[in-house]
GROMACS .gro file of C-alpha atoms in nm:
model
  289
    1MET     CA    1   2.312  -2.834   9.017
    2THR     CA    2   2.488  -2.991   8.719
    3SER     CA    3   2.186  -3.208   8.634
    4GLY     CA    4   1.964  -2.900   8.659
    5ARG     CA    5   2.181  -2.715   8.409
    6LYS     CA    6   2.165  -3.015   8.175
    7ARG     CA    7   1.785  -3.023   8.198
    8ASN     CA    8   1.767  -2.649   8.126
    9GLY     CA    9   2.006  -2.693   7.835
   10LYS     CA   10   1.794  -2.971   7.688
   11ARG     CA   11   1.480  -2.760   7.726
   12LEU     CA   12   1.649  -2.471   7.549
   13VAL     CA   13   1.760  -2.695   7.262
   14LEU     CA   14   1.409  -2.840   7.237
   15ALA     CA   15   1.252  -2.494   7.239
   16ILE     CA   16   1.488  -2.378   6.964
   17ALA     CA   17   1.411  -2.689   6.758
   18VAL     CA   18   1.037  -2.642   6.797
   19ALA     CA   19   1.067  -2.273   6.704
   20ALA     CA   20   1.274  -2.362   6.396
   21VAL     CA   21   1.018  -2.619   6.283
   22CYS     CA   22   0.731  -2.373   6.335
   23LEU     CA   23   0.917  -2.097   6.149
   24SER     CA   24   1.000  -2.330   5.860
   25GLY     CA   25   0.636  -2.439   5.839
   26PHE     CA   26   0.517  -2.078   5.843
   27ILE     CA   27   0.758  -1.975   5.566
   28TYR     CA   28   0.660  -2.278   5.356
   29TRP     CA   29   0.291  -2.194   5.398
   30GLN     CA   30   0.350  -1.829   5.312
   31ASN     CA   31   0.527  -1.918   4.989
   32ASN     CA   32   0.319  -2.212   4.868
   33HIS     CA   33  -0.040  -2.171   4.987
   34LEU     CA   34  -0.236  -1.998   4.711
   35VAL     CA   35  -0.488  -1.727   4.783
   36THR     CA   36  -0.750  -1.607   4.534
   37THR     CA   37  -0.839  -1.237   4.548
   38ALA     CA   38  -1.172  -1.127   4.399
   39ILE     CA   39  -1.206  -0.769   4.266
   40ARG     CA   40  -1.511  -0.617   4.096
   41TYR     CA   41  -1.444  -0.337   3.849
   42VAL     CA   42  -1.746  -0.124   3.757
   43HIS     CA   43  -1.759   0.116   3.462
   44PRO     CA   44  -2.056   0.294   3.300
   45GLY     CA   45  -1.913   0.237   2.951
   46LEU     CA   46  -1.901  -0.139   2.979
   47PRO     CA   47  -2.116  -0.304   2.709
   48ASP     CA   48  -2.413  -0.495   2.850
   49SER     CA   49  -2.278  -0.819   2.705
   50PHE     CA   50  -1.963  -0.790   2.919
   51ASP     CA   51  -2.150  -0.748   3.247
   52ASP     CA   52  -2.020  -1.015   3.489
   53PHE     CA   53  -1.735  -1.099   3.250
   54THR     CA   54  -1.464  -1.278   3.453
   55ILE     CA   55  -1.090  -1.224   3.401
   56VAL     CA   56  -0.824  -1.430   3.578
   57HIS     CA   57  -0.505  -1.230   3.624
   58VAL     CA   58  -0.178  -1.425   3.651
   59SER     CA   59   0.158  -1.258   3.710
   60ASP     CA   60   0.516  -1.332   3.812
   61LEU     CA   61   0.503  -1.710   3.815
   62HIS     CA   62   0.884  -1.723   3.786
   63ASN     CA   63   0.849  -2.088   3.678
   64LYS     CA   64   0.729  -2.189   4.025
   65SER     CA   65   0.534  -2.514   4.058
   66PHE     CA   66   0.217  -2.553   4.263
   67GLY     CA   67   0.187  -2.926   4.299
   68ALA     CA   68   0.242  -3.203   4.047
   69ASN     CA   69   0.146  -3.087   3.699
   70GLN     CA   70   0.062  -2.743   3.848
   71LYS     CA   71  -0.260  -2.898   3.975
   72ARG     CA   72  -0.327  -2.647   4.257
   73LEU     CA   73  -0.282  -2.344   4.034
   74VAL     CA   74  -0.486  -2.500   3.755
   75ARG     CA   75  -0.761  -2.595   3.999
   76ALA     CA   76  -0.776  -2.238   4.137
   77THR     CA   77  -0.795  -2.101   3.782
   78GLU     CA   78  -1.067  -2.346   3.685
   79ARG     CA   79  -1.275  -2.264   3.996
   80ALA     CA   80  -1.291  -1.901   3.883
   81SER     CA   81  -1.468  -2.004   3.557
   82PRO     CA   82  -1.280  -1.740   3.357
   83ASP     CA   83  -1.401  -1.586   3.035
   84LEU     CA   84  -1.048  -1.457   2.980
   85ILE     CA   85  -0.702  -1.518   3.128
   86VAL     CA   86  -0.441  -1.240   3.123
   87ILE     CA   87  -0.074  -1.287   3.209
   88THR     CA   88   0.139  -0.983   3.290
   89GLY     CA   89   0.493  -1.109   3.256
   90ASP     CA   90   0.773  -1.294   3.433
   91LEU     CA   91   0.639  -1.639   3.360
   92ILE     CA   92   1.000  -1.757   3.381
   93ASP     CA   93   1.291  -1.656   3.603
   94SER     CA   94   1.619  -1.540   3.457
   95LYS     CA   95   1.832  -1.703   3.728
   96ARG     CA   96   1.684  -2.053   3.712
   97THR     CA   97   1.485  -2.058   3.391
   98ASP     CA   98   1.249  -2.353   3.360
   99ILE     CA   99   1.021  -2.303   3.061
  100ASP     CA  100   0.865  -2.644   3.113
  101ALA     CA  101   0.728  -2.549   3.456
  102ALA     CA  102   0.570  -2.234   3.315
  103MET     CA  103   0.429  -2.409   3.009
  104ASN     CA  104   0.287  -2.686   3.224
  105TYR     CA  105   0.043  -2.430   3.362
  106ILE     CA  106  -0.002  -2.234   3.040
  107LYS     CA  107  -0.115  -2.530   2.830
  108GLN     CA  108  -0.383  -2.618   3.083
  109ALA     CA  109  -0.491  -2.257   3.136
  110ALA     CA  110  -0.526  -2.191   2.764
  111ALA     CA  111  -0.761  -2.488   2.743
  112LEU     CA  112  -0.989  -2.322   3.000
  113ALA     CA  113  -1.025  -1.977   2.839
  114PRO     CA  114  -0.868  -1.747   2.578
  115THR     CA  115  -0.529  -1.646   2.718
  116TYR     CA  116  -0.337  -1.321   2.654
  117TYR     CA  117   0.020  -1.243   2.758
  118VAL     CA  118   0.272  -0.958   2.779
  119THR     CA  119   0.639  -0.981   2.866
  120GLY     CA  120   0.813  -0.894   3.190
  121ASN     CA  121   1.176  -0.804   3.251
  122HIS     CA  122   1.278  -1.164   3.328
  123GLU     CA  123   1.177  -1.280   2.982
  124LYS     CA  124   1.437  -1.039   2.844
  125TRP     CA  125   1.702  -1.114   3.108
  126SER     CA  126   1.669  -1.491   3.059
  127GLY     CA  127   1.781  -1.473   2.697
  128MET     CA  128   1.522  -1.741   2.623
  129TYR     CA  129   1.224  -1.535   2.513
  130ALA     CA  130   1.241  -1.659   2.154
  131GLU     CA  131   1.187  -2.016   2.270
  132LEU     CA  132   0.922  -1.916   2.524
  133SER     CA  133   0.723  -1.708   2.274
  134GLU     CA  134   0.726  -1.993   2.021
  135ARG     CA  135   0.592  -2.233   2.281
  136LEU     CA  136   0.328  -1.984   2.398
  137LEU     CA  137   0.204  -1.944   2.043
  138GLY     CA  138   0.199  -2.321   2.005
  139ALA     CA  139  -0.027  -2.344   2.311
  140GLY     CA  140  -0.272  -2.095   2.160
  141VAL     CA  141  -0.172  -1.796   2.375
  142VAL     CA  142  -0.210  -1.452   2.216
  143LEU     CA  143   0.108  -1.242   2.252
  144MET     CA  144   0.010  -0.883   2.326
  145ASP     CA  145   0.344  -0.698   2.322
  146ASP     CA  146   0.275  -0.355   2.167
  147ARG     CA  147  -0.051  -0.479   2.024
  148ARG     CA  148  -0.420  -0.399   2.029
  149ILE     CA  149  -0.707  -0.636   1.968
  150GLU     CA  150  -1.082  -0.601   1.995
  151LEU     CA  151  -1.269  -0.838   2.224
  152ALA     CA  152  -1.623  -0.902   2.100
  153LYS     CA  153  -1.914  -1.063   2.283
  154ASP     CA  154  -2.278  -1.068   2.174
  155GLY     CA  155  -2.252  -0.745   1.977
  156GLY     CA  156  -2.047  -0.554   2.237
  157THR     CA  157  -1.673  -0.479   2.214
  158ILE     CA  158  -1.390  -0.367   2.441
  159ASP     CA  159  -1.029  -0.290   2.347
  160LEU     CA  160  -0.741  -0.493   2.488
  161LEU     CA  161  -0.393  -0.342   2.463
  162GLY     CA  162  -0.055  -0.485   2.559
  163LEU     CA  163   0.271  -0.304   2.632
  164LYS     CA  164   0.605  -0.476   2.578
  165ASP     CA  165   0.824  -0.457   2.887
  166PRO     CA  166   1.074  -0.168   2.880
  167ALA     CA  167   1.358  -0.414   2.958
  168PHE     CA  168   1.351  -0.506   2.588
  169THR     CA  169   1.430  -0.143   2.496
  170PRO     CA  170   1.608  -0.006   2.807
  171SER     CA  171   1.665   0.339   2.658
  172VAL     CA  172   1.294   0.401   2.598
  173SER     CA  173   1.155   0.706   2.780
  174ASP     CA  174   0.816   0.743   2.947
  175ARG     CA  175   0.723   0.996   2.680
  176GLU     CA  176   0.799   0.740   2.410
  177LEU     CA  177   0.590   0.481   2.596
  178GLU     CA  178   0.301   0.730   2.608
  179ARG     CA  179   0.332   0.784   2.233
  180LYS     CA  180   0.333   0.408   2.183
  181LEU     CA  181   0.013   0.373   2.386
  182ALA     CA  182  -0.149   0.660   2.201
  183ALA     CA  183  -0.068   0.490   1.870
  184LEU     CA  184  -0.223   0.165   1.994
  185ARG     CA  185  -0.552   0.328   2.085
  186PRO     CA  186  -0.803   0.351   1.800
  187ASN     CA  187  -0.885   0.703   1.683
  188GLN     CA  188  -1.199   0.853   1.828
  189SER     CA  189  -1.283   0.527   2.006
  190ASP     CA  190  -1.500   0.546   2.314
  191SER     CA  191  -1.467   0.174   2.384
  192LEU     CA  192  -1.361   0.060   2.729
  193THR     CA  193  -0.984   0.009   2.714
  194LEU     CA  194  -0.795  -0.257   2.910
  195LEU     CA  195  -0.415  -0.265   2.920
  196LEU     CA  196  -0.175  -0.545   3.008
  197SER     CA  197   0.159  -0.415   3.134
  198HIS     CA  198   0.415  -0.564   3.370
  199ARG     CA  199   0.502  -0.233   3.539
  200PRO     CA  200   0.270  -0.081   3.804
  201GLU     CA  201   0.501   0.212   3.882
  202LYS     CA  202   0.400   0.373   3.551
  203LEU     CA  203   0.038   0.436   3.650
  204GLN     CA  204   0.063   0.808   3.573
  205LEU     CA  205   0.176   0.722   3.221
  206TYR     CA  206  -0.127   0.495   3.173
  207ALA     CA  207  -0.357   0.765   3.307
  208ASN     CA  208  -0.207   1.019   3.066
  209ALA     CA  209  -0.285   0.777   2.783
  210GLY     CA  210  -0.650   0.754   2.887
  211ILE     CA  211  -0.650   0.383   2.971
  212ASP     CA  212  -0.955   0.268   3.169
  213LEU     CA  213  -0.823  -0.043   3.344
  214VAL     CA  214  -0.464  -0.170   3.375
  215PHE     CA  215  -0.346  -0.516   3.481
  216ALA     CA  216   0.009  -0.516   3.624
  217GLY     CA  217   0.248  -0.719   3.839
  218HIS     CA  218   0.627  -0.689   3.894
  219ALA     CA  219   0.614  -0.570   4.257
  220HIS     CA  220   0.574  -0.917   4.418
  221GLY     CA  221   0.342  -0.761   4.673
  222GLY     CA  222   0.632  -0.575   4.828
  223GLN     CA  223   0.789  -0.916   4.912
  224PHE     CA  224   0.748  -0.873   5.289
  225ARG     CA  225   0.412  -0.722   5.382
  226ILE     CA  226   0.373  -0.538   5.709
  227PRO     CA  227   0.018  -0.559   5.850
  228TYR     CA  228  -0.172  -0.228   5.811
  229VAL     CA  229   0.129  -0.078   5.629
  230GLY     CA  230   0.181  -0.273   5.307
  231GLY     CA  231   0.481  -0.399   5.113
  232LEU     CA  232   0.837  -0.336   5.221
  233ILE     CA  233   1.031  -0.326   4.894
  234ALA     CA  234   0.961  -0.359   4.523
  235PRO     CA  235   1.169  -0.335   4.204
  236ASP     CA  236   1.169   0.014   4.050
  237GLN     CA  237   0.976   0.151   4.352
  238GLY     CA  238   1.224   0.102   4.636
  239LEU     CA  239   1.129   0.095   5.004
  240PHE     CA  240   0.764   0.115   5.110
  241PRO     CA  241   0.637   0.108   4.750
  242ARG     CA  242   0.301   0.254   4.663
  243TYR     CA  243   0.178   0.003   4.407
  244THR     CA  244   0.215  -0.355   4.528
  245SER     CA  245  -0.135  -0.505   4.555
  246GLY     CA  246  -0.500  -0.446   4.481
  247LEU     CA  247  -0.686  -0.166   4.307
  248HIS     CA  248  -0.539   0.183   4.256
  249THR     CA  249  -0.681   0.484   4.075
  250GLU     CA  250  -0.531   0.788   3.903
  251GLY     CA  251  -0.790   1.019   3.754
  252HIS     CA  252  -1.022   0.806   3.542
  253THR     CA  253  -0.771   0.520   3.522
  254SER     CA  254  -0.784   0.215   3.751
  255MET     CA  255  -0.500  -0.034   3.796
  256ILE     CA  256  -0.511  -0.383   3.946
  257VAL     CA  257  -0.174  -0.506   4.076
  258SER     CA  258  -0.119  -0.876   4.133
  259ARG     CA  259   0.111  -0.978   4.418
  260GLY     CA  260   0.231  -1.255   4.189
  261LEU     CA  261   0.296  -1.622   4.241
  262GLY     CA  262   0.671  -1.686   4.258
  263ASN     CA  263   0.995  -1.536   4.383
  264SER     CA  264   1.321  -1.432   4.221
  265ILE     CA  265   1.610  -1.240   4.377
  266ILE     CA  266   1.454  -1.253   4.724
  267PRO     CA  267   1.359  -1.620   4.771
  268VAL     CA  268   1.084  -1.589   5.035
  269ARG     CA  269   0.761  -1.399   5.102
  270ILE     CA  270   0.630  -1.301   5.444
  271TRP     CA  271   0.260  -1.217   5.506
  272ASN     CA  272   0.235  -1.220   5.128
  273ARG     CA  273   0.100  -1.549   4.998
  274PRO     CA  274   0.106  -1.630   4.624
  275GLU     CA  275  -0.195  -1.465   4.464
  276LEU     CA  276  -0.432  -1.540   4.180
  277VAL     CA  277  -0.652  -1.238   4.103
  278VAL     CA  278  -1.007  -1.278   3.971
  279VAL     CA  279  -1.161  -0.962   3.827
  280THR     CA  280  -1.530  -0.938   3.745
  281LEU     CA  281  -1.642  -0.655   3.515
  282GLY     CA  282  -1.967  -0.479   3.594
  283LYS     CA  283  -2.171  -0.210   3.424
  284GLY     CA  284  -2.261   0.092   3.635
  285GLU     CA  285  -2.119   0.384   3.825
  286PRO     CA  286  -1.824   0.320   4.058
  287ALA     CA  287  -1.899   0.340   4.428
  288ALA     CA  288  -1.832   0.679   4.584
  289LYS     CA  289  -1.499   0.707   4.762
   0.00000   0.00000   0.00000
């Protein structure tokens, strides 16, 4: 009887050990195995020269590393053959800021395609944005905080806007942000307008401003994703957030939300692998819903 109990005890310990190893492997895979998500955005006002124009969307790296010299993230970016790379904030993390890890990717990405960046809240919270911005500029990255530029290709143009993260001016109201966006848009322009902004929860604001396509992050995919339900929690959206991943529409405005690449306050992701988003622009009418 005693030997039987010992055998059962050993089996239980073995089963627990095996389960722990499997769980650890699953969590590691969930937080380190990159996935690339392809999205096609179609608009009748897209200039012919921008048809099949490819944009790689990077967000919320939080100075995470994907292999030595960021080789896995760089390889995934290179495979997409981007015409443009856009970064929607939180390159660094305010709790364990490592600018070198972020810049290791940025320098290689900027060599692949023109790269444009807006701030996230962690850039402000880190207290190190002055150093980061200087190094971004040195790598050839275009800083898009509260800025508009015109992208030109073979005679066609589209407008690219960037919105500085509200963490830099915490008292700013949504109405003031709308006025800022209105001021950034060219008068009487009918050009397709793209916006880089860290915050997806402000989709209604972007729609009110008449933006065509928004790139956003911040939500980390809801951190823990429940199959057939979606994300569990996101900053500034709370429980069961609406905007955590993929394509969303409000009126004539579309928004693509990246699930991001790294973690911050909550150190793990579940059913929510790090994501690189690849957006292809197309000319034509959107598919009927």
